[in-house]
Coordinates of C-alpha atoms and ligand atoms in Angstrom, one line a residue:
X1 CA 0.0 -0.1 -0.1
X2 CA 1.4 3.5 -0.9
X3 CA 2.3 5.8 2.0
X4 CA -0.5 8.1 2.8
X5 CA 0.5 11.8 1.4
X6 CA -1.9 13.4 3.8
X7 CA -1.6 13.9 7.7
X8 CA -3.9 14.5 10.5
X9 CA -3.9 18.2 10.2
X10 CA -4.7 18.3 6.6
X11 CA -7.6 15.9 7.4
X12 CA -9.2 18.1 9.9
X13 CA -8.6 21.2 7.7
X14 CA -10.5 19.5 4.9
X15 CA -13.3 18.5 7.3
X16 CA -13.5 22.2 8.4
X17 CA -13.6 23.6 5.0
X18 CA -16.4 21.3 3.9
X19 CA -18.4 22.3 7.0
X20 CA -17.7 26.0 6.1
X21 CA -18.5 25.7 2.4
X22 CA -21.8 23.9 3.2
X23 CA -22.6 26.8 5.7
X24 CA -21.7 29.4 2.9
X25 CA -24.0 27.7 0.5
X26 CA -26.7 27.9 3.1
X27 CA -27.2 24.1 3.3
X28 CA -29.0 22.4 6.1
X29 CA -26.9 23.3 9.5
X30 CA -27.0 19.7 10.6
X31 CA -24.9 18.8 7.5
X32 CA -22.1 21.3 8.3
X33 CA -22.2 20.8 12.0
X34 CA -21.5 17.0 11.3
X35 CA -18.3 18.0 9.5
X36 CA -17.2 20.5 12.3
X37 CA -18.0 17.9 15.2
X38 CA -15.9 15.3 13.2
X39 CA -13.0 17.7 12.9
X40 CA -13.1 18.6 16.7
X41 CA -13.3 15.0 17.5
X42 CA -10.3 13.9 15.6
X43 CA -8.3 16.8 17.0
X44 CA -8.8 15.5 20.4
X45 CA -7.6 12.0 19.9
X46 CA -4.2 10.9 20.5
X47 CA -4.1 7.8 18.5
X48 CA -3.1 7.4 14.7
X49 CA -6.1 8.9 12.9
X50 CA -4.7 7.9 9.6
X51 CA -4.3 4.3 10.5
X52 CA -7.8 4.3 12.0
X53 CA -9.1 5.6 8.6
X54 CA -7.1 3.1 6.6
X55 CA -8.3 0.1 8.6
X56 CA -11.9 1.3 8.4
X57 CA -12.1 1.4 12.2
X58 CA -12.9 5.0 12.1
X59 CA -16.7 4.2 11.3
X60 CA -16.9 2.7 14.9
X61 CA -16.1 6.1 16.4
X62 CA -19.2 8.0 17.6
X63 CA -20.1 10.9 15.4
X64 CA -18.4 9.4 12.3
X65 CA -21.2 8.0 10.1
X66 CA -20.8 5.8 7.1
X67 CA -20.8 8.4 4.5
X68 CA -18.2 10.4 6.3
X69 CA -15.8 7.5 6.8
X70 CA -16.0 6.7 3.1
X71 CA -15.0 10.2 2.4
X72 CA -12.1 9.9 4.8
X73 CA -10.8 6.8 3.4
X74 CA -10.8 8.2 -0.2
X75 CA -9.1 11.3 1.1
X76 CA -6.4 9.2 2.7
X77 CA -6.1 6.8 0.0
X78 CA -5.9 9.2 -2.9
X79 CA -4.5 12.3 -1.1
X80 CA -7.5 14.2 -2.4
X81 CA -11.2 14.2 -2.2
X82 CA -13.4 14.6 -5.4
X83 CA -16.5 15.6 -3.4
X84 CA -14.5 18.4 -1.5
X85 CA -13.1 19.7 -4.8
X86 CA -16.5 19.9 -6.5
X87 CA -17.8 21.7 -3.4
X88 CA -15.0 24.2 -3.5
X89 CA -15.7 25.1 -7.2
X90 CA -19.4 25.7 -6.4
X91 CA -18.7 28.9 -4.7
X92 CA -16.7 32.0 -5.7
X93 CA -13.0 31.4 -4.8
X94 CA -12.9 34.8 -2.8
X95 CA -15.4 33.7 -0.3
X96 CA -13.0 31.3 1.5
X97 CA -10.5 34.1 1.5
X98 CA -12.7 36.6 3.2
X99 CA -12.8 34.0 6.1
X100 CA -9.3 34.9 6.9
X101 CA -10.4 38.5 7.8
X102 CA -10.9 38.9 11.6
X103 CA -14.6 39.5 12.3
X104 CA -15.6 37.6 9.2
X105 CA -17.2 34.1 10.2
X106 CA -19.0 31.8 7.7
X107 CA -22.4 33.6 8.6
X108 CA -21.0 37.0 7.9
X109 CA -19.4 36.1 4.8
X110 CA -22.7 34.6 3.5
X111 CA -24.5 37.7 4.6
X112 CA -22.3 40.0 2.7
X113 CA -22.4 37.7 -0.2
X114 CA -26.1 37.3 -0.3
X115 CA -27.1 40.8 0.5
X116 CA -24.4 42.9 -1.2
X117 CA -22.9 40.4 -3.7
X118 CA -19.5 40.7 -2.2
X119 CA -17.2 37.9 -3.4
X120 CA -13.7 38.9 -2.6
X121 CA -11.6 40.6 0.1
X122 CA -11.1 43.5 -2.3
X123 CA -14.8 44.0 -2.7
X124 CA -15.3 43.8 0.7
X125 CA -12.8 46.6 1.5
X126 CA -14.3 48.8 -1.0
X127 CA -17.9 48.2 0.6
X128 CA -16.5 49.1 4.0
X129 CA -15.1 52.3 2.6
X130 CA -18.4 53.2 1.2
X131 CA -20.2 52.5 4.6
X132 CA -22.2 49.6 3.2
X133 CA -21.5 47.3 6.2
X134 CA -22.6 49.9 8.7
X135 CA -26.1 49.6 7.8
X136 CA -26.2 45.9 7.2
X137 CA -28.1 43.8 9.8
X138 CA -25.6 42.0 12.0
X139 CA -22.8 44.6 11.3
X140 CA -22.5 48.1 12.1
X141 CA -19.9 50.8 12.3
X142 CA -17.7 49.0 14.9
X143 CA -17.6 45.7 12.9
X144 CA -17.1 47.6 9.7
X145 CA -14.0 49.2 11.2
X146 CA -12.8 46.0 12.5
X147 CA -13.0 44.4 9.3
X148 CA -11.2 47.2 7.5
X149 CA -8.4 47.1 9.9
X150 CA -8.1 43.4 9.3
X151 CA -7.9 43.8 5.6
X152 CA -5.2 46.5 6.1
X153 CA -3.1 44.1 8.0
X154 CA -3.4 41.4 5.5
X155 CA -2.6 43.6 2.6
X156 CA 0.8 44.2 4.1
X157 CA 1.8 40.9 2.6
X158 CA 0.3 40.9 -0.7
X159 CA 2.5 41.3 -3.8
X160 CA 1.5 44.7 -5.4
X161 CA 0.2 47.7 -3.8
X162 CA -2.3 50.4 -4.7
X163 CA -0.2 53.5 -5.7
X164 CA -1.1 55.8 -2.8
X165 CA 0.0 53.3 -0.2
X166 CA 3.6 53.0 -1.9
X167 CA 3.6 56.7 -2.5
X168 CA 3.2 57.4 1.2
X169 CA 5.7 54.8 2.3
X170 CA 8.2 56.3 -0.2
X171 CA 7.6 59.7 0.9
X172 CA 8.5 59.0 4.5
X173 CA 11.4 57.0 3.6
X174 CA 12.9 59.7 1.2
X175 CA 12.3 62.2 4.1
X176 CA 14.2 60.2 6.2
X177 CA 17.0 59.6 3.9
X178 CA 17.5 63.2 3.0
X179 CA 18.4 64.0 6.4
X180 CA 21.6 62.2 5.7
X181 CA 24.0 64.9 4.6
X182 CA 26.1 62.6 2.8
X183 CA 23.7 61.9 0.0
X184 CA 23.9 64.4 -2.7
X185 CA 20.9 63.5 -4.8
X186 CA 17.9 61.1 -4.1
X187 CA 14.9 60.2 -6.1
X188 CA 12.4 57.5 -6.0
X189 CA 12.3 55.8 -9.5
X190 CA 10.5 52.6 -10.9
X191 CA 6.7 52.4 -11.3
X192 CA 6.1 54.9 -8.5
X193 CA 7.9 57.8 -10.4
X194 CA 5.9 56.7 -13.6
X195 CA 2.6 56.8 -11.6
X196 CA 1.5 53.4 -12.4
X197 CA -1.8 52.2 -11.0
X198 CA -0.2 49.6 -8.8
X199 CA 3.5 49.2 -7.6
X200 CA 5.6 46.2 -6.6
X201 CA 8.2 48.0 -4.8
X202 CA 10.0 51.3 -4.1
X203 CA 13.1 51.8 -6.2
X204 CA 15.3 54.6 -4.7
X205 CA 18.4 56.0 -6.5
X206 CA 20.9 58.1 -4.7
X207 CA 24.3 59.7 -5.3
X208 CA 27.2 60.2 -3.2
X209 CA 30.9 60.0 -2.9
X210 CA 32.2 56.4 -3.4
X211 CA 33.8 56.3 0.2
X212 CA 30.4 57.3 1.8
X213 CA 28.3 54.5 0.4
X214 CA 28.8 52.0 3.2
X215 CA 27.7 54.6 5.7
X216 CA 24.7 55.6 3.6
X217 CA 23.7 52.0 3.3
X218 CA 24.1 51.7 7.1
X219 CA 21.8 54.5 7.6
X220 CA 19.4 53.2 5.1
X221 CA 19.0 49.7 6.6
X222 CA 18.6 51.5 10.1
X223 CA 15.2 53.1 8.8
X224 CA 12.9 52.7 11.9
X225 CA 10.0 51.3 9.8
X226 CA 12.1 48.6 8.6
X227 CA 10.8 45.0 9.3
X228 CA 13.9 43.0 7.9
X229 CA 17.1 43.6 6.0
X230 CA 16.8 41.6 2.7
X231 CA 20.1 42.4 1.4
X232 CA 23.0 44.7 2.2
X233 CA 25.5 45.8 -0.2
X234 CA 27.7 48.8 -1.2
X235 CA 25.8 49.8 -4.3
X236 CA 22.6 48.1 -3.6
X237 CA 20.6 47.2 -0.7
X238 CA 17.0 46.0 0.0
X239 CA 14.9 46.4 2.9
X240 CA 11.4 45.1 3.7
X241 CA 9.3 47.7 5.3
X242 CA 6.8 46.9 8.1
X243 CA 4.0 47.9 5.6
X244 CA 5.0 44.8 3.5
X245 CA 6.6 46.8 0.7
X246 CA 10.2 46.2 -0.2
X247 CA 12.5 49.0 -1.0
X248 CA 15.7 49.1 -3.1
X249 CA 18.4 51.7 -2.7
X250 CA 21.0 52.0 -5.5
X251 CA 23.9 54.3 -4.9
X252 CA 26.1 55.8 -7.7
X253 CA 28.6 58.5 -8.2
X254 CA 26.9 61.8 -8.8
X255 CA 28.1 62.0 -12.6
X256 CA 26.3 58.6 -13.1
X257 CA 23.1 59.6 -11.3
X258 CA 21.0 60.7 -14.3
X259 CA 21.7 57.7 -16.1
X260 CA 21.0 55.5 -13.0
X261 CA 17.8 57.4 -12.5
X262 CA 16.6 57.0 -16.1
X263 CA 17.5 53.4 -16.0
X264 CA 15.6 52.6 -12.8
X265 CA 12.6 54.8 -13.7
X266 CA 12.0 52.5 -16.7
X267 CA 9.7 51.2 -18.1
X268 CA 11.8 48.4 -19.3
X269 CA 10.2 48.8 -22.6
X270 CA 11.0 52.4 -22.8
X271 CA 14.6 51.7 -21.8
X272 CA 14.9 49.1 -24.6
X273 CA 13.6 51.7 -27.0
X274 CA 16.0 54.4 -25.7
X275 CA 18.9 52.0 -26.0
X276 CA 18.0 51.2 -29.5
X277 CA 17.8 55.0 -30.5
X278 CA 21.2 55.5 -28.9
X279 CA 22.5 52.6 -31.0
X280 CA 21.4 54.1 -34.3
X281 CA 23.5 57.1 -33.1
X282 CA 26.6 55.0 -32.4
X283 CA 26.2 55.2 -28.6
X284 CA 25.9 52.7 -26.0
X285 CA 23.3 53.6 -23.3
X286 CA 23.3 51.9 -20.0
X287 CA 22.6 52.5 -16.3
X288 CA 26.2 53.9 -16.1
X289 CA 26.2 56.5 -18.8
X290 CA 26.0 57.0 -22.5
X291 CA 29.1 55.9 -24.2
X292 CA 30.5 56.8 -27.7
X293 CA 31.5 53.6 -29.6
X294 CA 34.7 52.3 -28.5
X295 CA 35.0 54.7 -25.4
X296 CA 34.8 54.0 -21.8
X297 CA 34.1 57.5 -21.0
X298 CA 30.5 58.5 -20.8
X299 CA 29.2 61.7 -22.5
X300 CA 28.4 64.2 -19.6
X301 CA 24.8 64.7 -18.7
X302 CA 24.1 66.4 -15.5
X303 CA 20.5 65.7 -15.5
X304 CA 17.7 63.7 -17.3
X305 CA 17.0 66.5 -19.6
X306 CA 20.5 66.5 -21.0
X307 CA 20.2 62.7 -21.7
X308 CA 17.2 63.3 -23.8
X309 CA 18.8 66.3 -25.5
X310 CA 21.9 64.3 -26.3
X311 CA 19.7 61.8 -28.1
X312 CA 17.7 64.8 -29.8
X313 CA 14.7 64.3 -27.9
X314 CA 12.5 66.6 -25.6
X315 CA 12.3 65.7 -22.1
X316 CA 9.8 62.9 -21.7
X317 CA 7.9 63.0 -18.4
X318 CA 8.2 59.7 -16.4
X319 CA 4.5 59.1 -16.7
X320 CA 4.8 58.7 -20.4
X321 CA 7.8 56.4 -20.3
X322 CA 5.8 53.2 -21.3
X323 CA 6.9 52.9 -24.9
X324 CA 3.7 54.0 -26.2
X325 CA 5.1 56.3 -28.9
X326 CA 6.6 58.7 -26.6
X327 CA 10.0 58.7 -28.1
X328 CA 8.6 59.4 -31.6
X329 CA 6.7 62.3 -30.2
X330 CA 9.5 63.6 -28.3
X331 CA 11.6 63.6 -31.5
X332 CA 9.0 65.7 -33.3
X333 CA 8.4 68.1 -30.6
X334 CA 5.0 66.7 -30.3
X335 CA 4.7 65.6 -26.6
X336 CA 1.5 66.9 -25.0
X337 CA 1.7 69.6 -22.3
X338 CA 0.5 67.2 -19.5
X339 CA -2.3 68.4 -17.2
X340 CA -1.0 69.4 -13.7
X341 CA -3.0 69.1 -10.4
X342 CA -3.1 72.7 -10.0
X343 CA -5.1 73.2 -13.1
X344 CA -8.1 71.6 -11.5
X345 CA -10.9 74.1 -11.0
X346 CA -13.5 71.9 -9.5
X347 CA -14.8 68.3 -9.1
X348 CA -17.7 66.3 -10.2
X349 CA -18.8 62.8 -9.1
X350 CA -19.1 63.4 -5.3
X351 CA -21.5 61.6 -3.0
X352 CA -23.2 63.2 -0.1
X353 CA -25.2 62.1 2.9
X354 CA -28.2 61.9 0.6
X355 CA -26.9 58.5 -0.6
X356 CA -23.9 56.6 0.6
X357 CA -21.6 59.5 1.4
X358 CA -20.6 60.6 4.8
X359 CA -20.5 64.4 4.4
X360 CA -23.2 67.1 3.9
X361 CA -23.3 69.2 1.0
X362 CA -22.4 72.3 2.9
X363 CA -19.2 70.5 4.2
X364 CA -18.3 69.3 0.9
X365 CA -18.5 72.9 -0.4
X366 CA -16.4 74.1 2.3
X367 CA -13.7 71.6 1.6
X368 CA -13.7 72.4 -2.1
X369 CA -13.6 76.0 -1.4
X370 CA -10.5 75.3 0.8
X371 CA -8.9 73.6 -1.9
X372 CA -9.3 76.6 -4.2
X373 CA -11.9 75.1 -6.3
X374 CA -14.7 77.2 -7.9
X375 CA -17.3 74.4 -8.2
X376 CA -18.5 71.2 -7.2
X377 CA -20.8 68.7 -8.8
X378 CA -22.7 66.4 -6.5
X379 CA -23.8 63.2 -7.8
X380 CA -25.4 60.7 -5.5
X381 CA -26.8 57.4 -6.5
X382 CA -30.0 56.8 -8.3
X383 CA -33.0 54.9 -6.9
X384 CA -32.4 51.2 -7.8
X385 CA -28.9 51.2 -5.9
X386 CA -30.6 50.3 -2.7
X387 CA -27.5 49.4 -0.8
X388 CA -26.2 52.9 -1.3
X389 CA -29.5 54.5 -0.5
X390 CA -30.1 55.7 -3.9
X391 CA -32.2 58.8 -4.2
X392 CA -36.1 58.4 -4.8
X393 CA -37.6 61.1 -7.0
X394 CA -38.7 62.9 -3.9
X395 CA -35.1 62.9 -2.3
X396 CA -33.8 64.2 -5.6
X397 CA -36.3 67.3 -5.5
X398 CA -35.1 67.8 -1.7
X399 CA -31.6 67.8 -2.6
X400 CA -32.2 70.2 -5.4
X401 CA -34.0 72.6 -3.0
X402 CA -31.0 72.5 -0.7
X403 CA -28.5 73.0 -3.5
X404 CA -30.6 76.2 -4.7
X405 CA -30.6 77.4 -1.2
X406 CA -26.9 77.0 -0.8
X407 CA -26.1 78.4 -4.2
X408 CA -28.0 81.6 -3.6
X409 CA -25.9 82.3 -0.7
X410 CA -22.6 82.1 -2.6
X411 CA -21.5 84.4 -5.5
X412 CA -18.0 82.8 -6.1
X413 CA -18.7 79.1 -6.1
X414 CA -21.3 76.9 -7.9
X415 CA -22.6 73.7 -7.0
X416 CA -23.9 71.8 -9.9
X417 CA -26.8 69.3 -9.5
X418 CA -25.7 65.9 -10.8
X419 CA -26.6 62.2 -10.3
X420 CA -24.8 59.1 -10.9
X421 CA -27.5 57.1 -12.5
X422 CA -27.4 53.4 -12.9
X423 CA -27.1 51.9 -16.2
X424 CA -29.9 49.3 -16.3
X425 CA -29.2 45.8 -17.9
X426 CA -30.6 46.8 -21.2
X427 CA -28.8 50.2 -21.4
X428 CA -31.8 52.1 -20.1
X429 CA -31.4 54.5 -17.1
X430 CA -32.8 54.4 -13.7
X431 CA -35.0 57.5 -13.9
X432 CA -37.5 59.0 -16.3
X433 CA -36.3 61.5 -18.8
X434 CA -38.2 64.1 -16.9
X435 CA -36.2 63.5 -13.7
X436 CA -33.0 63.3 -15.5
X437 CA -33.6 66.7 -17.3
X438 CA -33.8 68.1 -13.8
X439 CA -30.0 67.6 -13.5
X440 CA -27.2 69.8 -14.6
X441 CA -25.2 66.8 -15.4
X442 CA -25.7 63.1 -15.5
X443 CA -22.9 60.4 -14.8
X444 CA -24.1 57.0 -16.2
X445 CA -22.4 54.0 -14.4
X446 CA -22.8 50.2 -14.1
X447 CA -23.2 48.8 -10.7
X448 CA -24.9 45.6 -11.3
X449 CA -25.0 42.5 -13.5
X450 CA -21.3 42.4 -14.3
X451 CA -21.6 39.0 -15.7
X452 CA -22.5 39.9 -19.3
X453 CA -21.0 38.9 -22.5
X454 CA -18.6 41.6 -24.1
X455 CA -21.1 42.3 -26.8
X456 CA -23.9 42.9 -24.3
X457 CA -22.0 45.0 -21.9
X458 CA -20.7 47.1 -24.8
X459 CA -24.1 47.5 -26.1
X460 CA -25.4 48.4 -22.7
X461 CA -22.9 51.0 -22.1
X462 CA -23.0 52.4 -25.7
X463 CA -26.8 52.7 -25.4
X464 CA -26.4 54.9 -22.2
X465 CA -23.9 57.1 -24.0
X466 CA -26.4 57.5 -26.7
X467 CA -29.0 58.9 -24.3
X468 CA -29.1 62.6 -24.9
X469 CA -29.4 63.5 -21.2
X470 CA -26.1 61.5 -20.3
X471 CA -23.1 63.7 -19.8
X472 CA -20.4 61.2 -18.9
X473 CA -19.8 57.6 -18.3
X474 CA -18.5 56.7 -14.7
X475 CA -15.8 54.1 -14.0
X476 CA -16.0 52.7 -17.5
X477 CA -14.7 49.1 -16.6
X478 CA -15.8 48.6 -13.1
X479 CA -12.6 47.0 -12.3
X480 CA -11.3 47.2 -8.6
X481 CA -7.5 47.2 -8.6
X482 CA -6.0 44.1 -6.9
X483 CA -9.6 42.9 -6.2
X484 CA -11.9 42.8 -9.2
X485 CA -11.3 42.4 -12.9
X486 CA -13.0 44.8 -15.2
X487 CA -16.1 43.5 -16.9
X488 CA -15.6 42.4 -20.4
X489 CA -16.0 45.5 -22.8
X490 CA -15.1 46.7 -26.1
X491 CA -13.3 49.9 -25.0
X492 CA -12.7 51.1 -28.4
X493 CA -16.2 50.9 -29.4
X494 CA -17.1 52.8 -26.2
X495 CA -14.6 55.5 -27.0
X496 CA -15.8 55.7 -30.5
X497 CA -19.4 56.0 -29.3
X498 CA -18.4 58.7 -26.9
X499 CA -16.5 60.6 -29.6
X500 CA -19.6 60.4 -31.9
X501 CA -22.1 61.3 -29.2
X502 CA -19.7 64.1 -27.7
X503 CA -19.8 62.4 -24.3
X504 CA -17.2 62.5 -21.4
X505 CA -15.4 59.4 -20.2
X506 CA -14.4 59.8 -16.5
X507 CA -11.2 59.0 -15.1
X508 CA -12.3 57.8 -11.7
X509 CA -9.4 59.0 -9.3
X510 CA -10.3 56.5 -6.5
X511 CA -7.2 54.6 -6.1
X512 CA -9.0 51.4 -6.1
X513 CA -10.4 52.1 -9.6
X514 CA -8.2 54.6 -11.7
X515 CA -10.5 53.7 -14.4
X516 CA -10.4 54.8 -17.5
X517 CA -7.3 52.9 -17.8
X518 CA -4.4 55.1 -18.9
X519 CA -3.6 52.7 -21.6
X520 CA -6.7 54.0 -23.5
X521 CA -5.9 57.7 -23.1
X522 CA -4.0 58.0 -26.3
X523 CA -6.9 56.6 -28.3
X524 CA -9.5 58.7 -26.4
X525 CA -7.2 61.7 -27.4
X526 CA -7.0 60.8 -31.0
X527 CA -10.8 60.4 -31.3
X528 CA -11.2 63.7 -29.5
X529 CA -12.9 62.2 -26.3
X530 CA -12.7 64.3 -23.3
X531 CA -12.3 63.3 -19.8
X532 CA -13.3 64.5 -16.4
X533 CA -11.0 63.6 -13.4
X534 CA -13.5 62.7 -10.8
X535 CA -12.9 61.8 -7.0
X536 CA -15.9 59.6 -6.7
X537 CA -15.6 60.9 -3.0
X538 CA -17.7 59.4 -0.3
X539 CA -16.1 61.5 2.5
X540 CA -14.3 64.9 2.6
X541 CA -10.9 63.0 2.6
X542 CA -12.0 61.5 -0.7
X543 CA -11.6 64.7 -2.4
X544 CA -8.0 64.4 -1.9
X545 CA -7.9 61.3 -4.5
X546 CA -8.1 63.7 -7.3
X547 CA -4.2 63.7 -7.4
X548 CA -4.1 60.1 -8.1
X549 CA -6.4 60.7 -11.1
X550 CA -4.2 63.5 -12.3
X551 CA -1.3 61.0 -12.3
X552 CA -3.5 58.7 -14.5
X553 CA -4.5 61.5 -16.8
X554 CA -0.8 62.3 -17.3
X555 CA -0.2 58.7 -18.0
X556 CA -3.0 58.9 -20.5
X557 CA -1.4 61.7 -22.4
X558 CA -4.2 64.2 -21.4
X559 CA -3.6 68.0 -21.4
X560 CA -5.6 70.4 -19.4
X561 CA -7.7 71.3 -22.4
X562 CA -9.1 67.8 -22.7
X563 CA -10.2 67.6 -19.1
X564 CA -13.5 68.9 -18.2
X565 CA -12.7 70.1 -14.6
X566 CA -9.9 72.2 -15.6
X567 CA -12.3 74.7 -17.3
X568 CA -13.8 77.8 -15.7
X569 CA -17.1 77.6 -14.2
X570 CA -18.7 79.9 -17.0
X571 CA -17.6 77.4 -19.5
X572 CA -19.0 74.6 -17.5
X573 CA -22.4 76.3 -17.2
X574 CA -22.4 76.7 -21.0
X575 CA -21.7 73.0 -21.5
X576 CA -24.3 72.0 -19.2
X577 CA -26.7 74.4 -20.5
X578 CA -27.5 75.8 -17.2
X579 CA -29.7 78.9 -17.0
X580 CA -27.9 81.9 -15.8
Ligands
DGT601 P1 7.0 47.3 -10.6 O1 8.1 47.3 -9.7 O2 6.6 45.9 -11.0 O3 5.7 48.1 -10.1 O4 7.4 48.1 -11.9 P2 9.0 48.8 -12.2 O5 8.9 49.3 -13.6 O6 9.3 49.7 -11.0 O7 9.9 47.4 -12.3 P3 11.2 47.0 -11.4 O8 11.1 47.5 -10.0 O9 11.2 45.5 -11.5 O10 12.5 47.6 -12.1 C1 12.7 49.1 -12.0 C2 13.1 49.6 -13.3 O11 14.4 49.0 -13.6 C3 12.4 49.3 -14.6 O12 11.3 50.2 -14.8 C4 13.3 49.4 -15.7 C5 14.7 49.0 -15.0 N1 14.8 47.5 -15.4 C6 14.6 46.4 -14.7 N2 15.0 45.3 -15.3 C7 15.5 45.7 -16.5 C8 15.8 45.0 -17.7 O13 15.9 43.8 -17.7 N3 16.1 45.7 -18.8 C9 15.9 47.0 -18.7 N4 16.3 47.7 -19.9 N5 15.6 47.8 -17.7 C10 15.2 47.1 -16.5
CA602 CA1 9.6 48.9 -8.9
ZN603 ZN1 -20.3 54.5 -9.1

């Protein structure tokens, strides 16, 4: 007989998992309890469980019925149990994962799945941030906070990070490093500098005198938020931060710094294209310099601008270094003048207490004014989004009265009346045209029935874009970064429809979304589709997300002109056909 490949611990775990899945599926509680009881029982026995199962004696034990002992026998014999594997496949894989979050037992996982359709930890986190667990029976604010904290902790050890988390960590670390007077220059490079939507690690590049490298590396690995030192060398060291992000520091001589920075900024594809360009000019480009053929002496470049100049290129902003045609554009002086955060004059897509937001309209206005904005577009959810307290027609009226009242008390700031209206399954909208016409602007978004074919989803969204009262499309792909894949969608067709209908495609600035994906920015620009950088804020703090959206807009080659909310309030009023 072959040696069993499974041990007591794994057997118990399997029984527990079966019990849990049965619970999640809402099966008869006796059934799942039988598995839990069996697991407990085996756990407390001191004899050889595997042998008991192999000999069949296990069925004599109280609490282990015939069916269960047969399953155990298969499990031990084959090392796997088809019944269990089938069961696992019958539920979304993310459900079991959610059980690892403190505060989320099987009952709670079932509750959020059944009532909110939440299937993964990422979706759970998003729902908590939108206060959806606060109001769910059996949960509440306290348990919502506990769950959020649990998710934070767990994320520490996942592989990639949302941009703002890495950004924040890098900021703290570079502040610390810059206190070391031996460092001449220091910049954080890699995907962080390119403002990618997710980031694997922090890549720092610094310059110093050669004899000071060791002492700077010493200083680096003594960073107080270090969890462990992965590798410590003269020119390169790696630490793991307590946040779970790993961080490289490369040290070079100051003459090499621009080359090292350019190299470490990437992307790899951009670097390859640059090297190729250098080669056609009889130069060899690498992380140490730009070398004329046969020479070991690099051409001098004191910063990145000079590197690009040497290769007859305009300076390419890091966000564009993705080999999407930026080198060709830089050669022809054709790079766009990318939008900057200070060009933002107001925001659309903001939720208030009327639906699932936490702030009142008056508070949101105050926060926007503090940021120097001139306008705010409120857009709560429409009626069918019950979990987010979507507005009934009566509530819409009430909200408009409040906005009128607030507007009449201000002469230097405008609140626009908007709505985030649900796109129904057939592409219709969640209000009558009469109600829709009462808004200054309408954002149409998909919040349900994600599982459509690509054709159906594309049709659904294009239908909405064709509705004359729709101003813009919200979070076009529905993705949640590191948590939920986008729904299938023919984005080219969506952009073409937007162009033809003169509709705006939002760049949702929420760091979990960053949707429109920047990879579509160039096509949007070519087609003349405008965007709007929208915070999709549910709190006052959420207004700060706008900067992540600006980063993505820059990656998407957008200029201020092409972004709705860089325009002055008068122009917006014209566009929205607001009465004056
Ligand atoms: P990440 O970390 O996955 O978010 O993205 P990056 O771009 O920061 O990638 P990372 O950290 O592996 O490498 C940093 C930069 O180093 C990368 O953007 C370009 C450069 N680099 C890395 N490996 C290569 C390579 O094999 N060839 C070239 N040309 N450059 C490379
Ligand atoms: Ca990196
Ligand atoms: Zn939405």
